[in-house]
Amino acid sequence: MKAPFMYHGQDHNWVIPSTTTLTVYLAVESGFLTEALYVRCEPDNEERLIPMERSQDAGRLTTWKATIPMNRDKATTVYCFKAITTEHQWWLHGAGISKRMPGQEKLFRYNSEYQPPEWVKHQVFYQIFPDRFANANPAISVTSNEYCLLGEEKPTVAKPWGTSVSEHGKDGASEFFGGDLKGIRDKLDYLQSLGVTTLYLNPIFAAPSNHKYDTTDYLNIDPHLGTNEEFAELVNDLHQRGMKIVLDAVFNHTSLDHPWFDRFHQQGDGQGAWQNPKSPFRDYYQFDGDSENYIGWNGIHTLPKLNFLNPEVRDYFYAGDDSVIRHWLKQPYCIDGWRFDVIHMLGEGEGATNNAHYVRAFRASAKAENPRCYVLGEHFFEATPWLQGDQEDGAMNYYGFAHPVRAFFAGLDIAFDPCRIEADEFAQWLMDAAAKIPWRNQLSQLNQLDSHDTMRFLTMVNGDEATLRCALIFLFCWAGVPCIYYGTEVALEGGHDPDNRRCFPWERLDSRQDMVDFIKQLTSLRNQSSALQSGRIQWLYAEEDVIAFARSLDNERVICAINRGLTPAALSIPIWQMGLEQGCFSLLIKKGEGIDASDGILNLTILAKSGEILVQA
């Protein structure tokens, strides 16, 4: 039996909080006859069914409303809708419609206590791997054989800008191209013209490798990137432009060269923990008694894992008034957020014991210094438990965005095994993932096609730029914050790490102005559209190779339609489900064109491997 049309948005028009209650709205097709219509909630961890009352009729839709109590025992209130007919019952929840009561993981959820910073959802992020973005001060660049990454092994290798990087598993971490903070600052005019509003930088603190996930000094910028003063000037310049910056925090482990560990006795003071059971820093790590055995992150011996049972470690990173977290949020730096590396793996002992305690503590420290600080976690897989409001504001959204996008557009899973899915499965995957977290956290997820840890998307789709453009359209229209990995705007390719960290080919700006302009078109729309930043999601079509969905807020409506297939697709989009019987829509991709809709239907043809964004005129 075909499911009836039932819809509940989660923006401020559909969910209205008071101090102790939520008023929620539901739209159904006017011809849908019910015996009863309820909101199901759990105010005391026990089911309560609240009858709904008719609110208004508009076109083919009838709107119902009800007021439910907010939970007093916890910050999150969950709810769903139950419709009873003469023969069936239908349940509407965050993952869609079903004939039976959904599990709690699918329920709509509202967090009354913990909210992400309001500014985050309005941003367009741009991720920079500092050594590969721009070299503006060659005098501070790493030189060949300047030092070794591992004692007397892996000497540094200075390479000319733009030459190829080593193969995967070789000398990638010891190769340097000279990108620096001045290079980033010199390109701010360009980045701002591209439509970027927030920079996310891979680690910039002192470390021997080019990726700098092996920190030796958390309170100083790596001298081959610049100085603390230069960084403060960069942040000030960004803020003067109305832009923001998020830094990468690697607090789970340190470098072997960190003075606390001093694996290669570079400090000369005999205080390092390595081979020194009497070291004042011995308990900063996790050694097996007096032996040389210690726990490394993920079993990697070059990244010794910190011991957060030690109060001095806690004070240094988050608990103290001058902790690392708070230091960079204060003057003169005033960064706007932290991206916490492998945050789900941090904890006590070899594993992640008491992980939630420490994530909450990191959050509390950051918010105490700056309540508007963005707390972003790195999770390569599902991050649902960390995204209920009291831990992270958002996550690098691999599970709820990058994984399904890769499967739908590239036919691959995260392990690069074949994984072709159809449009309806793609839509369901996205809805299943999003349903598990509160709406405002959905809007604060960091969505990326690729990153420094993945193959570049263009390479993933074998250089097919048409498919890349389709995926970019989806990136900028879906709920969450879009993040561009540097170089995407000039069609930069790259395989597995470290090939995905090639130098930015600045000479391509002129020859690839077509792609630059395409990105500018998307960022311009995103930066101007409240619907794309904050509006509810409504699926309108998802079959085989074609998807169409709407983002709506107040009187602004945007429709995104994408065809990944090899032949044109003719769509009849049911805009009556959006409360529209007719309307005129402007086509963003086909500039200057418009299309009229009537009788509640928008007829549209999407060419092969293309997408369109329609904005109601």
Coordinates of C-alpha atoms in Angstrom, one line a residue:
M1 CA 0.0 0.0 0.0
K2 CA 1.3 3.4 -0.9
A3 CA 2.1 5.6 2.1
P4 CA 0.0 8.8 2.5
F5 CA 1.7 12.2 2.3
M6 CA 2.7 13.3 5.7
Y7 CA 5.4 15.9 6.4
H8 CA 7.0 17.7 9.4
G9 CA 9.7 20.2 8.9
Q10 CA 12.1 21.0 11.8
D11 CA 12.8 24.7 11.4
H12 CA 11.3 27.5 13.5
N13 CA 8.0 27.5 11.6
W14 CA 7.3 23.8 12.5
V15 CA 8.8 23.5 16.0
I16 CA 8.0 26.4 18.4
P17 CA 9.5 26.1 21.9
S18 CA 8.4 27.7 25.1
T19 CA 10.0 27.3 28.5
T20 CA 8.4 23.9 29.1
T21 CA 6.6 22.8 25.9
L22 CA 7.1 22.3 22.1
T23 CA 4.3 23.2 19.7
V24 CA 4.8 21.1 16.6
Y25 CA 3.0 21.1 13.2
L26 CA 2.2 18.4 10.7
A27 CA 1.1 18.7 7.1
V28 CA -1.0 15.9 5.4
E29 CA -2.7 15.6 2.1
S30 CA -6.3 17.0 2.5
G31 CA -7.8 13.8 1.3
F32 CA -6.1 11.6 3.9
L33 CA -8.9 10.5 6.2
T34 CA -7.8 9.5 9.7
E35 CA -9.6 8.1 12.7
A36 CA -7.1 9.9 15.0
L37 CA -3.9 11.8 14.7
Y38 CA -1.4 12.0 17.6
V39 CA 2.1 13.2 18.5
R40 CA 3.9 10.5 20.5
C41 CA 6.4 11.7 23.0
E42 CA 8.1 10.4 26.2
P43 CA 8.1 13.1 28.8
D44 CA 8.8 10.7 31.7
N45 CA 10.5 8.0 29.6
E46 CA 7.0 6.6 29.1
E47 CA 4.8 6.9 26.0
R48 CA 2.3 9.8 25.9
L49 CA 0.0 10.3 22.9
I50 CA -1.1 13.9 22.5
P51 CA -4.1 14.4 20.1
M52 CA -3.5 16.9 17.3
E53 CA -6.0 19.6 16.3
R54 CA -6.7 21.0 12.8
S55 CA -4.8 24.2 12.2
Q56 CA -5.5 25.3 8.7
D57 CA -6.3 24.2 5.1
A58 CA -4.1 25.5 2.2
G59 CA -4.3 24.0 -1.3
R60 CA -4.1 20.3 -1.1
L61 CA -2.6 20.3 2.4
T62 CA -4.2 20.3 5.9
T63 CA -2.0 21.4 8.8
W64 CA -2.4 20.0 12.2
K65 CA -0.7 21.1 15.5
A66 CA -0.2 19.9 19.1
T67 CA 1.7 21.1 22.1
I68 CA 3.8 18.5 23.9
P69 CA 5.7 18.7 27.2
M70 CA 9.5 19.0 27.0
N71 CA 11.4 16.4 28.9
R72 CA 12.5 17.7 32.3
D73 CA 14.8 14.8 33.1
K74 CA 17.1 15.4 30.1
A75 CA 17.9 18.1 27.6
T76 CA 16.5 16.2 24.6
T77 CA 12.8 15.7 23.8
V78 CA 11.9 13.1 21.2
Y79 CA 8.7 12.7 19.3
C80 CA 7.0 11.3 16.2
F81 CA 3.5 11.3 14.7
K82 CA 0.9 8.5 14.7
A83 CA -2.0 8.5 12.2
I84 CA -4.8 5.9 12.6
T85 CA -7.0 4.9 9.7
T86 CA -9.8 2.3 9.5
E87 CA -7.4 -0.4 8.6
H88 CA -3.9 0.8 9.1
Q89 CA -1.7 3.1 11.1
W90 CA 1.1 5.3 9.8
W91 CA 4.1 6.7 11.7
L92 CA 6.0 9.8 10.6
H93 CA 9.5 10.1 12.0
G94 CA 12.9 11.6 11.1
A95 CA 13.8 8.7 8.8
G96 CA 10.5 8.8 6.9
I97 CA 7.1 7.0 7.1
S98 CA 6.5 3.5 8.3
K99 CA 3.5 1.3 9.2
R100 CA 4.9 0.5 12.7
M101 CA 6.2 2.5 15.6
P102 CA 9.8 3.5 14.9
G103 CA 12.8 2.9 17.2
Q104 CA 14.0 5.8 19.3
E105 CA 17.0 6.4 17.0
K106 CA 14.5 7.5 14.3
L107 CA 12.5 10.0 16.3
F108 CA 12.5 13.7 15.8
R109 CA 14.6 15.3 18.6
Y110 CA 14.9 18.7 20.1
N111 CA 17.6 19.8 22.5
S112 CA 16.5 22.6 24.8
E113 CA 19.8 23.1 26.6
Y114 CA 22.7 22.7 24.2
Q115 CA 22.7 24.5 20.9
P116 CA 25.5 25.0 18.3
P117 CA 26.7 28.5 17.7
E118 CA 24.3 30.4 15.5
W119 CA 27.0 31.6 13.1
V120 CA 28.2 28.1 12.0
K121 CA 25.3 27.2 9.7
H122 CA 25.8 30.4 7.7
Q123 CA 29.3 29.6 6.6
V124 CA 31.2 28.3 3.6
F125 CA 34.3 26.5 4.9
Y126 CA 37.6 26.0 3.0
Q127 CA 40.1 23.5 4.2
I128 CA 43.8 24.2 3.8
F129 CA 46.7 21.9 4.2
P130 CA 49.2 24.7 5.0
D131 CA 52.4 23.2 3.5
R132 CA 50.7 22.9 0.1
F133 CA 48.6 26.1 -0.3
A134 CA 51.0 29.0 -1.0
N135 CA 54.7 29.8 -0.3
A136 CA 55.1 33.5 0.4
N137 CA 58.2 33.4 2.6
P138 CA 60.8 30.9 1.2
A139 CA 63.3 32.1 3.9
I140 CA 61.5 30.0 6.5
S141 CA 60.9 26.9 4.4
V142 CA 62.2 23.5 5.4
T143 CA 65.4 22.6 3.6
S144 CA 66.6 19.2 2.6
N145 CA 68.4 17.3 5.4
E146 CA 67.6 20.1 7.9
Y147 CA 66.6 17.5 10.4
C148 CA 65.2 13.9 10.6
L149 CA 61.7 13.0 11.5
L150 CA 62.8 9.8 13.4
G151 CA 66.1 10.3 15.1
E152 CA 68.6 9.7 12.3
E153 CA 65.9 8.3 9.9
K154 CA 63.6 10.0 7.4
P155 CA 65.5 13.2 6.7
T156 CA 63.6 16.2 5.4
V157 CA 63.2 16.6 1.7
A158 CA 62.5 20.1 0.2
K159 CA 60.8 19.9 -3.1
P160 CA 60.0 22.5 -5.8
W161 CA 56.4 23.8 -5.7
G162 CA 54.1 21.6 -7.8
T163 CA 56.3 18.6 -8.2
S164 CA 54.8 15.2 -7.4
V165 CA 54.7 13.8 -3.9
S166 CA 55.9 10.3 -2.9
E167 CA 53.9 7.2 -3.3
H168 CA 51.6 6.1 -0.5
G169 CA 53.5 4.6 2.4
K170 CA 56.9 6.1 1.4
D171 CA 58.4 9.4 2.5
G172 CA 55.2 11.5 2.3
A173 CA 55.5 13.0 5.8
S174 CA 59.1 14.2 5.4
E175 CA 58.5 16.1 2.1
F176 CA 58.1 19.8 2.3
F177 CA 57.0 22.4 -0.4
G178 CA 57.1 25.5 1.7
G179 CA 53.5 26.6 2.2
D180 CA 53.2 29.1 5.1
L181 CA 50.9 31.4 7.0
K182 CA 51.9 34.4 4.9
G183 CA 50.9 32.5 1.8
I184 CA 47.5 32.0 3.3
R185 CA 47.2 35.7 4.3
D186 CA 48.3 36.8 0.9
K187 CA 45.5 34.8 -0.7
L188 CA 42.6 36.1 1.5
D189 CA 41.4 38.5 -1.2
Y190 CA 41.2 35.4 -3.5
L191 CA 39.4 33.3 -0.9
Q192 CA 37.0 36.0 -0.1
S193 CA 36.2 36.5 -3.8
L194 CA 35.6 32.8 -4.0
G195 CA 32.8 33.1 -1.4
V196 CA 34.7 31.4 1.4
T197 CA 33.7 32.7 4.9
T198 CA 35.6 30.3 7.3
L199 CA 39.1 28.7 7.0
Y200 CA 39.8 25.3 8.6
L201 CA 43.5 24.7 8.8
N202 CA 45.2 21.4 9.3
P203 CA 47.6 21.5 12.3
I204 CA 49.9 24.5 12.4
F205 CA 51.7 23.9 15.8
A206 CA 55.3 22.9 15.9
A207 CA 55.8 19.4 14.7
P208 CA 58.5 17.5 12.6
S209 CA 56.2 16.2 9.8
N210 CA 54.5 18.2 7.1
H211 CA 51.1 17.1 8.3
K212 CA 51.8 18.1 11.9
Y213 CA 49.6 15.6 13.6
D214 CA 52.7 14.8 15.7
T215 CA 52.9 17.9 17.9
T216 CA 56.0 19.0 19.8
D217 CA 54.8 22.4 21.0
Y218 CA 51.1 23.2 21.5
L219 CA 51.7 26.8 22.3
N220 CA 53.7 27.9 19.3
I221 CA 53.2 28.0 15.6
D222 CA 55.7 25.8 13.7
P223 CA 58.5 28.2 12.7
H224 CA 58.5 26.9 9.2
L225 CA 54.9 28.2 8.8
G226 CA 55.4 31.5 10.6
T227 CA 55.3 33.0 14.1
N228 CA 52.6 33.4 16.7
E229 CA 52.5 37.1 15.9
E230 CA 51.9 36.4 12.2
F231 CA 49.1 34.0 13.1
A232 CA 47.5 36.7 15.3
E233 CA 47.7 39.1 12.4
L234 CA 46.2 36.5 10.1
V235 CA 43.2 36.0 12.4
N236 CA 42.8 39.7 12.9
D237 CA 42.7 40.2 9.1
L238 CA 40.1 37.4 8.8
H239 CA 37.9 39.0 11.4
Q240 CA 38.2 42.4 9.8
R241 CA 36.8 40.8 6.7
G242 CA 34.0 39.2 8.6
M243 CA 35.6 35.8 8.2
K244 CA 36.4 33.1 10.8
I245 CA 39.0 30.4 11.4
V246 CA 39.0 26.9 13.0
L247 CA 42.2 25.2 14.0
D248 CA 43.1 21.5 14.3
A249 CA 43.7 20.1 17.8
V250 CA 45.7 16.9 18.2
F251 CA 45.3 16.2 21.9
N252 CA 45.2 12.4 21.9
H253 CA 48.9 11.9 21.3
T254 CA 52.1 13.8 20.8
S255 CA 55.3 13.4 18.7
L256 CA 58.2 11.3 19.8
D257 CA 60.1 14.6 19.8
H258 CA 57.8 16.3 22.3
P259 CA 60.0 17.4 25.3
W260 CA 57.8 15.3 27.5
F261 CA 58.7 12.2 25.6
D262 CA 62.1 13.0 24.0
R263 CA 62.5 9.7 22.3
F264 CA 65.8 10.7 20.6
H265 CA 67.2 12.8 23.5
Q266 CA 67.2 16.0 21.6
Q267 CA 66.4 18.2 24.7
G268 CA 69.7 17.4 26.5
D269 CA 68.2 17.8 29.9
G270 CA 67.4 14.1 30.7
Q271 CA 63.9 14.9 31.6
G272 CA 62.0 13.0 28.8
A273 CA 59.9 10.0 29.6
W274 CA 61.6 7.7 27.2
Q275 CA 63.9 5.2 28.9
N276 CA 63.5 7.3 32.1
P277 CA 61.1 5.9 34.7
K278 CA 62.0 8.8 37.0
S279 CA 61.0 11.4 34.4
P280 CA 58.6 14.0 35.7
F281 CA 56.7 13.4 32.5
R282 CA 56.7 9.6 32.7
D283 CA 53.0 9.5 33.8
Y284 CA 52.0 11.9 31.0
Y285 CA 52.1 8.8 28.8
Q286 CA 51.1 5.2 29.3
F287 CA 54.1 3.0 29.9
D288 CA 54.0 -0.5 31.0
G289 CA 55.8 -0.1 34.4
D290 CA 59.5 0.7 34.0
S291 CA 59.7 -0.9 30.6
E292 CA 60.1 0.8 27.2
N293 CA 56.7 -0.5 26.2
Y294 CA 54.0 2.2 25.8
I295 CA 50.7 2.7 24.1
G296 CA 50.7 4.4 20.8
W297 CA 47.6 5.9 19.1
N298 CA 46.0 3.1 17.0
G299 CA 49.1 0.9 17.7
I300 CA 51.4 3.4 16.0
H301 CA 54.6 3.7 18.0
T302 CA 55.5 7.1 16.6
L303 CA 52.5 8.7 18.2
P304 CA 52.6 8.0 22.0
K305 CA 49.1 8.3 23.5
L306 CA 48.6 10.8 26.4
N307 CA 47.4 9.7 29.8
F308 CA 44.4 11.8 30.8
L309 CA 44.2 10.2 34.2
N310 CA 47.1 12.5 35.0
P311 CA 45.7 15.9 36.4
E312 CA 48.7 17.8 35.0
V313 CA 47.8 16.6 31.5
R314 CA 44.2 17.6 32.0
D315 CA 45.2 21.0 33.3
Y316 CA 47.6 21.5 30.3
F317 CA 45.1 20.7 27.6
Y318 CA 41.7 21.8 29.0
A319 CA 41.2 22.1 32.7
G320 CA 43.5 25.0 33.6
D321 CA 42.7 28.7 33.0
D322 CA 45.7 28.9 30.6
S323 CA 45.0 25.5 29.0
V324 CA 45.8 25.0 25.3
I325 CA 42.1 25.0 24.4
R326 CA 41.6 28.4 26.1
H327 CA 45.0 29.9 25.1
W328 CA 44.2 30.1 21.4
L329 CA 40.6 31.3 22.0
K330 CA 42.0 34.3 24.0
Q331 CA 43.6 37.5 22.8
P332 CA 45.6 38.1 20.7
Y333 CA 44.5 35.0 18.7
C334 CA 40.7 34.6 19.3
I335 CA 40.2 31.7 17.0
D336 CA 36.6 30.8 16.3
G337 CA 36.6 27.0 16.8
W338 CA 38.5 23.8 17.3
R339 CA 38.4 20.7 15.1
F340 CA 39.4 17.9 17.5
D341 CA 41.4 15.1 15.8
V342 CA 40.3 11.5 16.5
I343 CA 38.2 12.8 19.4
H344 CA 36.3 9.6 19.7
M345 CA 39.4 7.6 20.5
L346 CA 40.6 9.8 23.3
G347 CA 40.2 8.5 26.8
E348 CA 41.9 6.5 29.6
G349 CA 44.1 3.5 29.0
E350 CA 44.7 1.9 25.6
G351 CA 41.1 2.5 24.4
A352 CA 38.6 5.3 24.8
T353 CA 37.4 4.6 28.4
N354 CA 35.3 7.6 29.7
N355 CA 35.6 9.2 26.3
A356 CA 32.3 11.2 26.7
H357 CA 33.5 12.7 29.9
Y358 CA 36.6 14.2 28.2
V359 CA 34.7 15.4 25.2
R360 CA 32.3 17.2 27.4
A361 CA 35.2 18.6 29.3
F362 CA 36.8 19.9 26.1
R363 CA 33.5 21.5 25.2
A364 CA 33.1 23.1 28.6
S365 CA 36.6 24.5 28.5
A366 CA 36.1 26.0 25.0
K367 CA 32.6 27.4 25.7
A368 CA 33.8 28.9 29.0
E369 CA 36.3 31.0 27.1
N370 CA 34.1 31.7 24.1
P371 CA 30.4 30.5 24.2
R372 CA 30.3 30.9 20.4
C373 CA 33.3 28.6 19.9
Y374 CA 32.5 25.8 17.3
V375 CA 33.3 22.4 18.7
L376 CA 33.9 20.1 15.7
G377 CA 34.9 16.4 16.0
E378 CA 36.6 14.1 13.6
H379 CA 34.8 10.8 13.1
F380 CA 35.4 8.6 10.0
F381 CA 32.3 6.6 10.9
E382 CA 29.1 7.2 12.8
A383 CA 29.2 10.1 15.3
T384 CA 25.6 10.0 16.6
P385 CA 26.4 9.6 20.3
W386 CA 28.7 12.7 20.2
L387 CA 26.1 14.8 18.4
Q388 CA 23.2 14.9 20.9
G389 CA 24.2 18.5 21.9
D390 CA 26.2 18.1 25.0
Q391 CA 29.5 17.1 23.4
E392 CA 30.1 18.3 19.8
D393 CA 28.3 21.0 17.8
G394 CA 29.1 19.1 14.6
A395 CA 31.3 16.4 13.1
M396 CA 33.2 16.0 9.9
N397 CA 30.2 14.4 8.4
Y398 CA 31.7 11.3 6.8
Y399 CA 28.9 8.9 8.0
G400 CA 25.9 11.1 7.1
F401 CA 27.3 12.8 4.0
A402 CA 30.6 11.7 2.4
H403 CA 29.9 8.0 2.6
P404 CA 26.4 8.1 0.9
V405 CA 27.6 10.7 -1.6
R406 CA 30.6 8.5 -2.5
A407 CA 28.3 5.5 -2.9
F408 CA 25.7 7.4 -5.1
F409 CA 28.0 9.3 -7.3
A410 CA 31.2 7.2 -7.4
G411 CA 29.8 3.7 -6.7
L412 CA 32.3 3.1 -3.9
D413 CA 32.2 2.6 -0.2
I414 CA 34.7 4.1 2.3
A415 CA 37.0 1.1 1.7
F416 CA 36.8 1.7 -2.1
D417 CA 34.8 -1.5 -2.5
P418 CA 32.0 -1.5 -5.1
C419 CA 28.8 0.1 -3.6
R420 CA 26.4 1.3 -6.2
I421 CA 23.1 2.5 -4.8
E422 CA 19.9 4.0 -6.4
A423 CA 18.4 7.3 -5.6
D424 CA 15.8 6.0 -3.2
E425 CA 18.5 4.2 -1.2
F426 CA 20.7 7.4 -1.2
A427 CA 17.8 9.5 0.1
Q428 CA 17.0 6.9 2.8
W429 CA 20.7 6.7 3.9
L430 CA 20.8 10.5 4.3
M431 CA 17.6 10.6 6.2
D432 CA 18.5 7.7 8.5
A433 CA 21.8 9.4 9.4
A434 CA 20.3 12.8 9.9
A435 CA 17.3 11.6 12.0
K436 CA 19.6 10.5 14.8
I437 CA 20.7 14.0 15.8
P438 CA 18.9 17.2 16.7
W439 CA 18.0 19.5 13.8
R440 CA 20.3 22.3 14.8
N441 CA 23.2 19.9 15.0
Q442 CA 22.3 18.7 11.5
L443 CA 22.7 22.2 10.3
S444 CA 26.1 22.4 11.9
Q445 CA 27.6 19.3 10.4
L446 CA 30.7 19.8 8.3
N447 CA 30.0 18.3 4.9
Q448 CA 32.9 17.5 2.5
L449 CA 33.3 15.6 -0.7
D450 CA 36.9 14.9 0.2
S451 CA 39.7 15.9 2.7
H452 CA 43.3 15.4 3.5
D453 CA 42.4 11.8 4.6
T454 CA 40.6 10.7 1.5
M455 CA 41.2 10.4 -2.2
R456 CA 40.2 13.6 -4.0
F457 CA 36.6 13.3 -5.3
L458 CA 37.6 14.1 -8.9
T459 CA 40.1 11.2 -8.9
M460 CA 37.5 9.0 -7.2
V461 CA 35.2 9.5 -10.2
N462 CA 38.0 9.0 -12.6
G463 CA 38.3 12.6 -13.7
D464 CA 34.6 13.0 -14.6
E465 CA 34.1 16.7 -14.0
A466 CA 30.4 16.5 -14.8
T467 CA 29.9 14.1 -11.9
L468 CA 32.1 16.4 -9.7
R469 CA 29.8 19.3 -10.5
C470 CA 26.7 17.3 -9.6
A471 CA 28.3 16.4 -6.3
L472 CA 29.2 20.0 -5.7
I473 CA 25.6 21.1 -6.3
F474 CA 24.5 18.6 -3.8
L475 CA 27.2 19.7 -1.3
F476 CA 25.9 23.3 -1.4
C477 CA 22.2 22.5 -1.2
W478 CA 22.1 19.8 1.5
A479 CA 21.6 20.5 5.2
G480 CA 24.9 21.2 7.0
V481 CA 27.9 23.4 6.3
P482 CA 29.7 23.0 2.9
C483 CA 33.5 22.7 3.1
I484 CA 35.7 22.9 0.0
Y485 CA 39.0 21.1 0.1
Y486 CA 41.7 23.5 -1.3
G487 CA 42.2 23.1 -5.0
T488 CA 38.8 21.7 -5.8
E489 CA 37.9 25.0 -7.5
V490 CA 40.7 24.3 -10.1
A491 CA 39.8 20.6 -10.5
L492 CA 42.9 19.4 -8.5
E493 CA 43.1 15.6 -8.5
G494 CA 44.9 13.3 -6.1
G495 CA 44.9 9.7 -5.0
H496 CA 45.4 8.2 -1.5
D497 CA 47.4 10.1 1.1
P498 CA 49.8 11.8 0.4
D499 CA 48.8 12.3 -3.2
N500 CA 45.6 14.0 -2.1
R501 CA 47.9 16.8 -0.6
R502 CA 49.3 18.1 -3.8
C503 CA 50.4 21.8 -4.1
F504 CA 47.8 24.3 -5.1
P505 CA 48.4 24.8 -8.9
W506 CA 48.0 28.6 -8.9
E507 CA 48.8 28.7 -12.6
R508 CA 45.5 27.0 -13.3
L509 CA 43.4 29.9 -12.1
D510 CA 43.2 31.4 -15.6
S511 CA 42.8 28.1 -17.5
R512 CA 40.1 26.8 -15.1
Q513 CA 38.1 29.9 -14.6
D514 CA 35.1 27.9 -15.6
M515 CA 35.3 25.8 -12.5
V516 CA 36.2 28.8 -10.3
D517 CA 33.1 30.6 -11.6
F518 CA 31.0 27.5 -10.9
I519 CA 32.2 27.4 -7.3
K520 CA 31.5 31.2 -7.0
Q521 CA 28.0 30.6 -8.3
L522 CA 27.3 28.0 -5.6
T523 CA 28.9 30.0 -2.8
S524 CA 27.0 33.1 -3.8
L525 CA 23.7 31.3 -3.6
R526 CA 24.6 29.6 -0.3
N527 CA 25.8 32.9 1.3
Q528 CA 22.6 34.7 0.3
S529 CA 20.0 31.9 0.9
S530 CA 18.5 31.6 4.3
A531 CA 16.7 28.5 3.1
L532 CA 20.0 26.7 2.2
Q533 CA 21.5 27.8 5.5
S534 CA 18.6 27.0 7.9
G535 CA 15.7 25.7 5.9
R536 CA 13.9 22.4 6.3
I537 CA 14.5 19.5 3.9
Q538 CA 11.7 18.0 1.9
W539 CA 12.3 15.1 -0.5
L540 CA 10.3 15.4 -3.7
Y541 CA 11.7 12.7 -6.0
A542 CA 14.2 9.9 -5.6
E543 CA 14.2 7.2 -8.3
E544 CA 17.1 5.4 -10.0
D545 CA 19.6 8.0 -11.1
V546 CA 17.6 11.2 -10.2
I547 CA 17.0 13.1 -7.0
A548 CA 15.1 16.3 -6.2
F549 CA 14.5 17.9 -2.8
A550 CA 13.6 21.3 -1.5
R551 CA 15.0 23.5 1.2
S552 CA 12.5 26.0 2.5
L553 CA 12.4 28.7 5.1
D554 CA 9.5 31.3 5.6
N555 CA 8.7 32.4 2.0
E556 CA 12.0 31.3 0.4
R557 CA 12.0 28.0 -1.5
V558 CA 14.9 26.4 -3.3
I559 CA 14.7 23.1 -5.2
C560 CA 17.8 21.0 -6.1
A561 CA 17.5 18.4 -8.8
I562 CA 20.4 16.1 -9.9
N563 CA 20.6 13.4 -12.6
R564 CA 23.7 11.3 -12.3
G565 CA 22.6 9.1 -15.3
L566 CA 23.7 9.0 -18.9
T567 CA 20.4 10.1 -20.4
P568 CA 18.2 13.1 -19.8
A569 CA 15.5 12.7 -17.2
A570 CA 12.0 14.3 -17.4
L571 CA 10.6 15.0 -13.9
S572 CA 7.2 16.0 -12.7
I573 CA 8.0 17.4 -9.3
P574 CA 5.0 17.6 -6.9
I575 CA 5.4 21.1 -5.5
W576 CA 1.9 20.9 -4.0
Q577 CA 3.6 19.0 -1.2
M578 CA 5.4 22.3 -0.5
G579 CA 2.1 24.1 -0.3
L580 CA 2.4 25.5 -3.9
E581 CA -0.1 25.1 -6.7
Q582 CA 1.7 27.4 -9.1
G583 CA 4.9 29.4 -9.2
C584 CA 7.7 30.8 -11.2
F585 CA 11.2 29.4 -10.6
S586 CA 14.6 30.8 -11.8
L587 CA 17.2 28.4 -12.9
L588 CA 20.6 29.1 -11.3
I589 CA 22.8 26.9 -13.4
K590 CA 21.1 27.9 -16.6
K591 CA 21.4 31.5 -15.9
G592 CA 18.6 33.8 -17.1
E593 CA 16.2 31.0 -17.7
G594 CA 12.9 30.5 -15.8
I595 CA 10.2 27.9 -15.6
D596 CA 6.6 28.1 -14.6
A597 CA 4.7 25.5 -12.6
S598 CA 0.9 25.0 -12.5
D599 CA -1.6 22.6 -11.0
G600 CA 0.8 21.7 -8.2
I601 CA 3.4 20.2 -10.6
L602 CA 6.8 21.5 -11.8
N603 CA 7.8 19.8 -15.1
L604 CA 11.5 19.8 -15.6
T605 CA 14.1 18.0 -17.7
I606 CA 17.5 17.4 -16.3
L607 CA 20.2 16.6 -18.8
A608 CA 22.6 13.7 -18.3
K609 CA 25.2 14.1 -15.6
S610 CA 23.9 17.5 -14.6
G611 CA 22.0 19.3 -11.9
E612 CA 19.9 22.3 -11.5
I613 CA 19.1 24.7 -8.6
L614 CA 15.7 26.4 -8.9
V615 CA 14.8 29.4 -6.8
Q616 CA 11.2 30.5 -6.5
A617 CA 10.9 34.0 -8.0

